[in-house]
Amino acid sequence: AQSVAQPEDQVNVAEGNPLTVKCTYSVSGNPYLFWYVQYPNRGLQFLLKYITGDNLVKGSYGFEAEFNKSQTSFHLKKPSALVSDSALYFCAVPNQGGKLIFGQGTELSVKP
Amino acid sequence: DTGVSQDPRHKITKRGQNVTFRCDPISEHNRLYWYRQTLGQGPEFLTYFQNEAQLEKSRLLSDRFSAERPKGSFSTLEIQRTEQGDSAMYLCASSLLSGGRADTQYFGPGTRLTVL
């Protein structure tokens, strides 16, 4: 069965510092991996996805993610964090029919 | 592209009442998904449609839950005889079937249900 894990419930960074939100995966077959962001009392917004090819995927709002097959990881990164990046971040993997299996989420807090 | 919309955004009801939620997907999208999200958790899959056909239902979807997508456009999710455990955010997402599992799902703002 497809699954993802987000080992950190919360990540705290100072504004202007680089940020990393971690995700590891367990899939059978080709891995397709997604990152979504959720602001308070809102739906999920798509950030980026890995399908195949380049291991560094660039997405919305300056975010990028690095696919690492040997470590079965797909960590989300941003070179310089903004206070407005504070939100809940979800890693996800699609199962049969495209239905998404989500991680537990990581709350990112960026302090000025 | 107006995005996925959901109505209502918030619903407060008493235990035992029936509620119905509506989702309008992005107009050309042929797949529509329903998820449920409780506080502090990631969304969990409930059911999905391809056009008007309901292709899969999760075990989470008890017989009190029913979903429809008449004519392959908007969808409704009805919960009968609500229970306090039904309190959650109900999220709708849509996608255009092209690459299969790699298709991007776009989410609506959600309907927050509170059962008193």
Short mmCIF file of C-alpha atoms in Angstrom, two decimals:
data_model
loop_
_atom_site.label_atom_id
_atom_site.label_comp_id
_atom_site.label_asym_id
_atom_site.label_seq_id
_atom_site.Cartn_x
_atom_site.Cartn_y
_atom_site.Cartn_z
CA ALA A 1 0.00 0.00 0.00
CA GLN A 2 1.11 3.55 -0.74
CA SER A 3 1.97 5.72 2.24
CA VAL A 4 3.84 8.83 3.25
CA ALA A 5 5.18 9.93 6.61
CA GLN A 6 5.95 13.39 7.90
CA PRO A 7 8.24 12.88 10.90
CA GLU A 8 7.91 16.41 12.31
CA ASP A 9 4.65 17.76 13.68
CA GLN A 10 6.08 21.28 13.80
CA VAL A 11 8.97 23.17 12.23
CA ASN A 12 10.07 26.57 13.48
CA VAL A 13 12.32 28.86 11.44
CA ALA A 14 13.28 32.50 11.50
CA GLU A 15 12.25 34.72 8.62
CA GLY A 16 14.94 34.81 5.96
CA ASN A 17 16.39 31.44 6.92
CA PRO A 18 16.08 28.35 4.71
CA LEU A 19 13.31 25.92 5.57
CA THR A 20 12.87 22.19 5.10
CA VAL A 21 9.72 20.17 5.69
CA LYS A 22 10.39 16.44 5.60
CA CYS A 23 8.47 13.65 3.92
CA THR A 24 9.34 10.00 3.38
CA TYR A 25 7.39 7.64 1.20
CA SER A 26 6.64 3.97 0.67
CA VAL A 27 5.20 3.09 -2.73
CA SER A 28 5.00 0.22 -5.14
CA GLY A 29 5.77 1.09 -8.72
CA ASN A 30 6.68 4.57 -9.95
CA PRO A 31 6.43 7.16 -7.21
CA TYR A 32 4.21 10.15 -7.81
CA LEU A 33 4.44 12.61 -4.93
CA PHE A 34 2.63 15.82 -4.08
CA TRP A 35 2.95 18.73 -1.67
CA TYR A 36 -0.04 20.82 -0.59
CA VAL A 37 -0.31 23.77 1.80
CA GLN A 38 -3.30 24.61 4.00
CA TYR A 39 -3.89 28.00 5.58
CA PRO A 40 -6.21 28.23 8.64
CA ASN A 41 -9.82 27.30 7.88
CA ARG A 42 -9.06 26.95 4.17
CA GLY A 43 -8.83 24.16 1.66
CA LEU A 44 -5.59 22.75 0.36
CA GLN A 45 -3.51 24.55 -2.25
CA PHE A 46 -1.32 22.60 -4.65
CA LEU A 47 2.38 23.46 -4.42
CA LEU A 48 4.21 20.96 -6.61
CA LYS A 49 4.46 17.35 -7.68
CA TYR A 50 7.07 14.83 -8.75
CA ILE A 51 6.26 12.55 -11.65
CA THR A 52 9.54 11.59 -13.26
CA GLY A 53 12.76 13.13 -14.49
CA ASP A 54 14.59 15.90 -12.68
CA ASN A 55 14.95 15.19 -8.97
CA LEU A 56 14.55 18.87 -8.09
CA VAL A 57 10.99 20.01 -8.63
CA LYS A 58 10.10 23.70 -8.58
CA GLY A 59 6.68 24.83 -7.50
CA SER A 60 4.56 27.77 -6.42
CA TYR A 61 5.57 30.61 -4.07
CA GLY A 62 9.30 29.83 -4.38
CA PHE A 63 9.03 26.32 -2.97
CA GLU A 64 10.93 23.37 -4.35
CA ALA A 65 11.23 19.72 -3.41
CA GLU A 66 14.01 17.20 -3.78
CA PHE A 67 13.18 13.63 -4.73
CA ASN A 68 15.69 11.13 -3.33
CA LYS A 69 15.08 7.55 -4.40
CA SER A 70 17.77 5.96 -2.23
CA GLN A 71 16.44 7.64 0.92
CA THR A 72 12.77 7.38 -0.22
CA SER A 73 12.35 11.04 0.65
CA PHE A 74 10.65 14.04 -0.91
CA HIS A 75 11.54 17.01 1.29
CA LEU A 76 10.02 20.44 0.69
CA LYS A 77 12.42 23.37 0.73
CA LYS A 78 12.59 27.11 0.38
CA PRO A 79 15.81 29.14 0.41
CA SER A 80 14.41 32.07 2.39
CA ALA A 81 11.31 31.72 4.58
CA LEU A 82 8.61 34.39 4.86
CA VAL A 83 6.26 34.95 7.79
CA SER A 84 3.41 34.38 5.31
CA ASP A 85 4.69 30.83 4.70
CA SER A 86 3.38 29.88 8.15
CA ALA A 87 0.78 27.18 7.47
CA LEU A 88 0.13 23.45 7.55
CA TYR A 89 1.98 21.42 4.91
CA PHE A 90 0.94 18.01 3.63
CA CYS A 91 2.83 15.46 1.62
CA ALA A 92 0.67 13.05 -0.38
CA VAL A 93 0.89 10.02 -2.64
CA PRO A 94 -1.84 8.88 -5.03
CA ASN A 95 -3.38 5.45 -4.77
CA GLN A 96 -5.59 3.59 -7.24
CA GLY A 97 -8.04 5.91 -8.91
CA GLY A 98 -5.83 8.85 -8.07
CA LYS A 99 -7.18 9.17 -4.54
CA LEU A 100 -4.58 10.89 -2.38
CA ILE A 101 -3.09 9.39 0.76
CA PHE A 102 -1.88 12.25 2.96
CA GLY A 103 0.71 12.47 5.69
CA GLN A 104 -0.25 13.77 9.12
CA GLY A 105 0.89 17.27 8.23
CA THR A 106 3.67 19.54 9.46
CA GLU A 107 2.91 22.92 10.95
CA LEU A 108 5.42 25.48 9.79
CA SER A 109 5.91 28.56 11.92
CA VAL A 110 8.07 31.39 10.58
CA LYS A 111 8.90 34.08 13.12
CA PRO A 112 10.02 37.61 12.23
CA ASP B 1 -11.14 29.02 -14.24
CA THR B 2 -13.15 29.88 -11.15
CA GLY B 3 -11.76 27.09 -9.02
CA VAL B 4 -13.60 24.52 -6.95
CA SER B 5 -16.41 25.94 -4.83
CA GLN B 6 -18.24 24.42 -1.89
CA ASP B 7 -21.43 25.40 -0.16
CA PRO B 8 -22.06 26.04 2.66
CA ARG B 9 -18.71 26.98 4.17
CA HIS B 10 -19.96 26.29 7.67
CA LYS B 11 -22.81 24.17 8.97
CA ILE B 12 -23.92 23.75 12.56
CA THR B 13 -26.53 21.10 13.18
CA LYS B 14 -28.02 19.08 15.99
CA ARG B 15 -27.37 15.41 16.39
CA GLY B 16 -29.82 13.34 14.38
CA GLN B 17 -30.45 15.94 11.69
CA ASN B 18 -29.64 15.43 8.01
CA VAL B 19 -27.22 17.72 6.19
CA THR B 20 -26.28 18.12 2.54
CA PHE B 21 -23.17 19.72 1.10
CA ARG B 22 -22.57 20.83 -2.45
CA CYS B 23 -19.39 20.92 -4.51
CA ASP B 24 -18.93 22.60 -7.88
CA PRO B 25 -15.73 21.40 -9.58
CA ILE B 26 -13.62 23.19 -12.14
CA SER B 27 -15.82 23.09 -15.22
CA GLU B 28 -13.84 20.78 -17.50
CA HIS B 29 -12.74 18.37 -14.75
CA ASN B 30 -14.21 14.89 -15.04
CA ARG B 31 -13.01 13.49 -11.69
CA LEU B 32 -14.39 14.66 -8.37
CA TYR B 33 -13.22 13.55 -4.92
CA TRP B 34 -14.58 13.94 -1.40
CA TYR B 35 -12.29 13.90 1.64
CA ARG B 36 -12.84 14.38 5.36
CA GLN B 37 -10.38 16.14 7.61
CA THR B 38 -10.50 16.17 11.40
CA LEU B 39 -8.48 18.53 13.56
CA GLY B 40 -4.77 17.84 13.48
CA GLN B 41 -5.04 15.15 10.80
CA GLY B 42 -4.47 14.92 7.10
CA PRO B 43 -7.49 14.59 4.82
CA GLU B 44 -8.91 11.08 4.41
CA PHE B 45 -10.48 9.84 1.20
CA LEU B 46 -14.25 9.23 1.23
CA THR B 47 -15.36 8.67 -2.35
CA TYR B 48 -14.77 9.71 -5.94
CA PHE B 49 -16.58 10.07 -9.23
CA GLN B 50 -15.51 9.90 -12.82
CA ASN B 51 -18.13 11.88 -14.70
CA GLU B 52 -21.40 10.74 -13.09
CA ALA B 53 -20.18 7.28 -12.03
CA GLN B 54 -19.20 6.74 -8.41
CA LEU B 55 -16.16 4.51 -8.73
CA GLU B 56 -15.07 3.93 -5.17
CA LYS B 57 -16.27 4.44 -1.60
CA SER B 58 -14.06 4.27 1.45
CA ARG B 59 -14.92 2.10 4.44
CA LEU B 60 -15.14 5.44 6.28
CA LEU B 61 -18.31 6.12 4.34
CA SER B 62 -20.99 4.47 6.47
CA ASP B 63 -24.48 3.84 5.14
CA ARG B 64 -25.53 7.19 6.61
CA PHE B 65 -23.43 8.89 3.94
CA SER B 66 -24.44 9.17 0.32
CA ALA B 67 -22.92 11.08 -2.55
CA GLU B 68 -24.16 11.87 -6.01
CA ARG B 69 -22.91 13.58 -9.10
CA PRO B 70 -25.85 13.89 -11.46
CA LYS B 71 -24.92 14.68 -15.06
CA GLY B 72 -21.26 14.65 -14.15
CA SER B 73 -21.23 18.24 -12.98
CA PHE B 74 -21.72 19.32 -9.36
CA SER B 75 -21.77 16.78 -6.55
CA THR B 76 -23.66 16.52 -3.27
CA LEU B 77 -22.67 14.73 -0.09
CA GLU B 78 -25.52 13.94 2.31
CA ILE B 79 -25.14 12.76 5.87
CA GLN B 80 -28.25 11.33 7.48
CA ARG B 81 -28.85 11.16 11.23
CA THR B 82 -25.69 13.11 12.02
CA GLU B 83 -23.55 12.10 14.98
CA GLN B 84 -21.03 14.16 16.92
CA GLY B 85 -18.25 12.08 15.38
CA ASP B 86 -19.22 13.48 11.97
CA SER B 87 -17.90 16.89 12.99
CA ALA B 88 -15.07 17.62 10.57
CA MET B 89 -14.04 19.61 7.53
CA TYR B 90 -15.41 18.08 4.33
CA LEU B 91 -13.21 18.81 1.34
CA CYS B 92 -14.00 18.45 -2.33
CA ALA B 93 -11.37 18.25 -5.06
CA SER B 94 -11.48 17.89 -8.82
CA SER B 95 -9.04 16.84 -11.51
CA LEU B 96 -8.88 16.30 -15.24
CA LEU B 97 -8.16 12.68 -16.04
CA SER B 98 -5.08 12.65 -18.25
CA GLY B 99 -2.03 11.08 -16.60
CA GLY B 100 -3.98 8.91 -14.23
CA ARG B 101 -2.49 8.80 -10.74
CA ALA B 102 -0.29 11.81 -11.48
CA ASP B 103 -3.21 14.16 -12.18
CA THR B 104 -3.28 17.20 -9.92
CA GLN B 105 -6.31 17.59 -7.67
CA TYR B 106 -7.52 21.11 -6.93
CA PHE B 107 -9.35 21.58 -3.67
CA GLY B 108 -12.26 23.72 -2.66
CA PRO B 109 -12.35 25.77 0.55
CA GLY B 110 -14.17 23.02 2.44
CA THR B 111 -17.37 22.81 4.48
CA ARG B 112 -16.85 22.77 8.23
CA LEU B 113 -19.53 20.69 9.94
CA THR B 114 -20.21 20.97 13.65
CA VAL B 115 -22.67 18.52 15.17
CA LEU B 116 -23.98 19.57 18.59
#
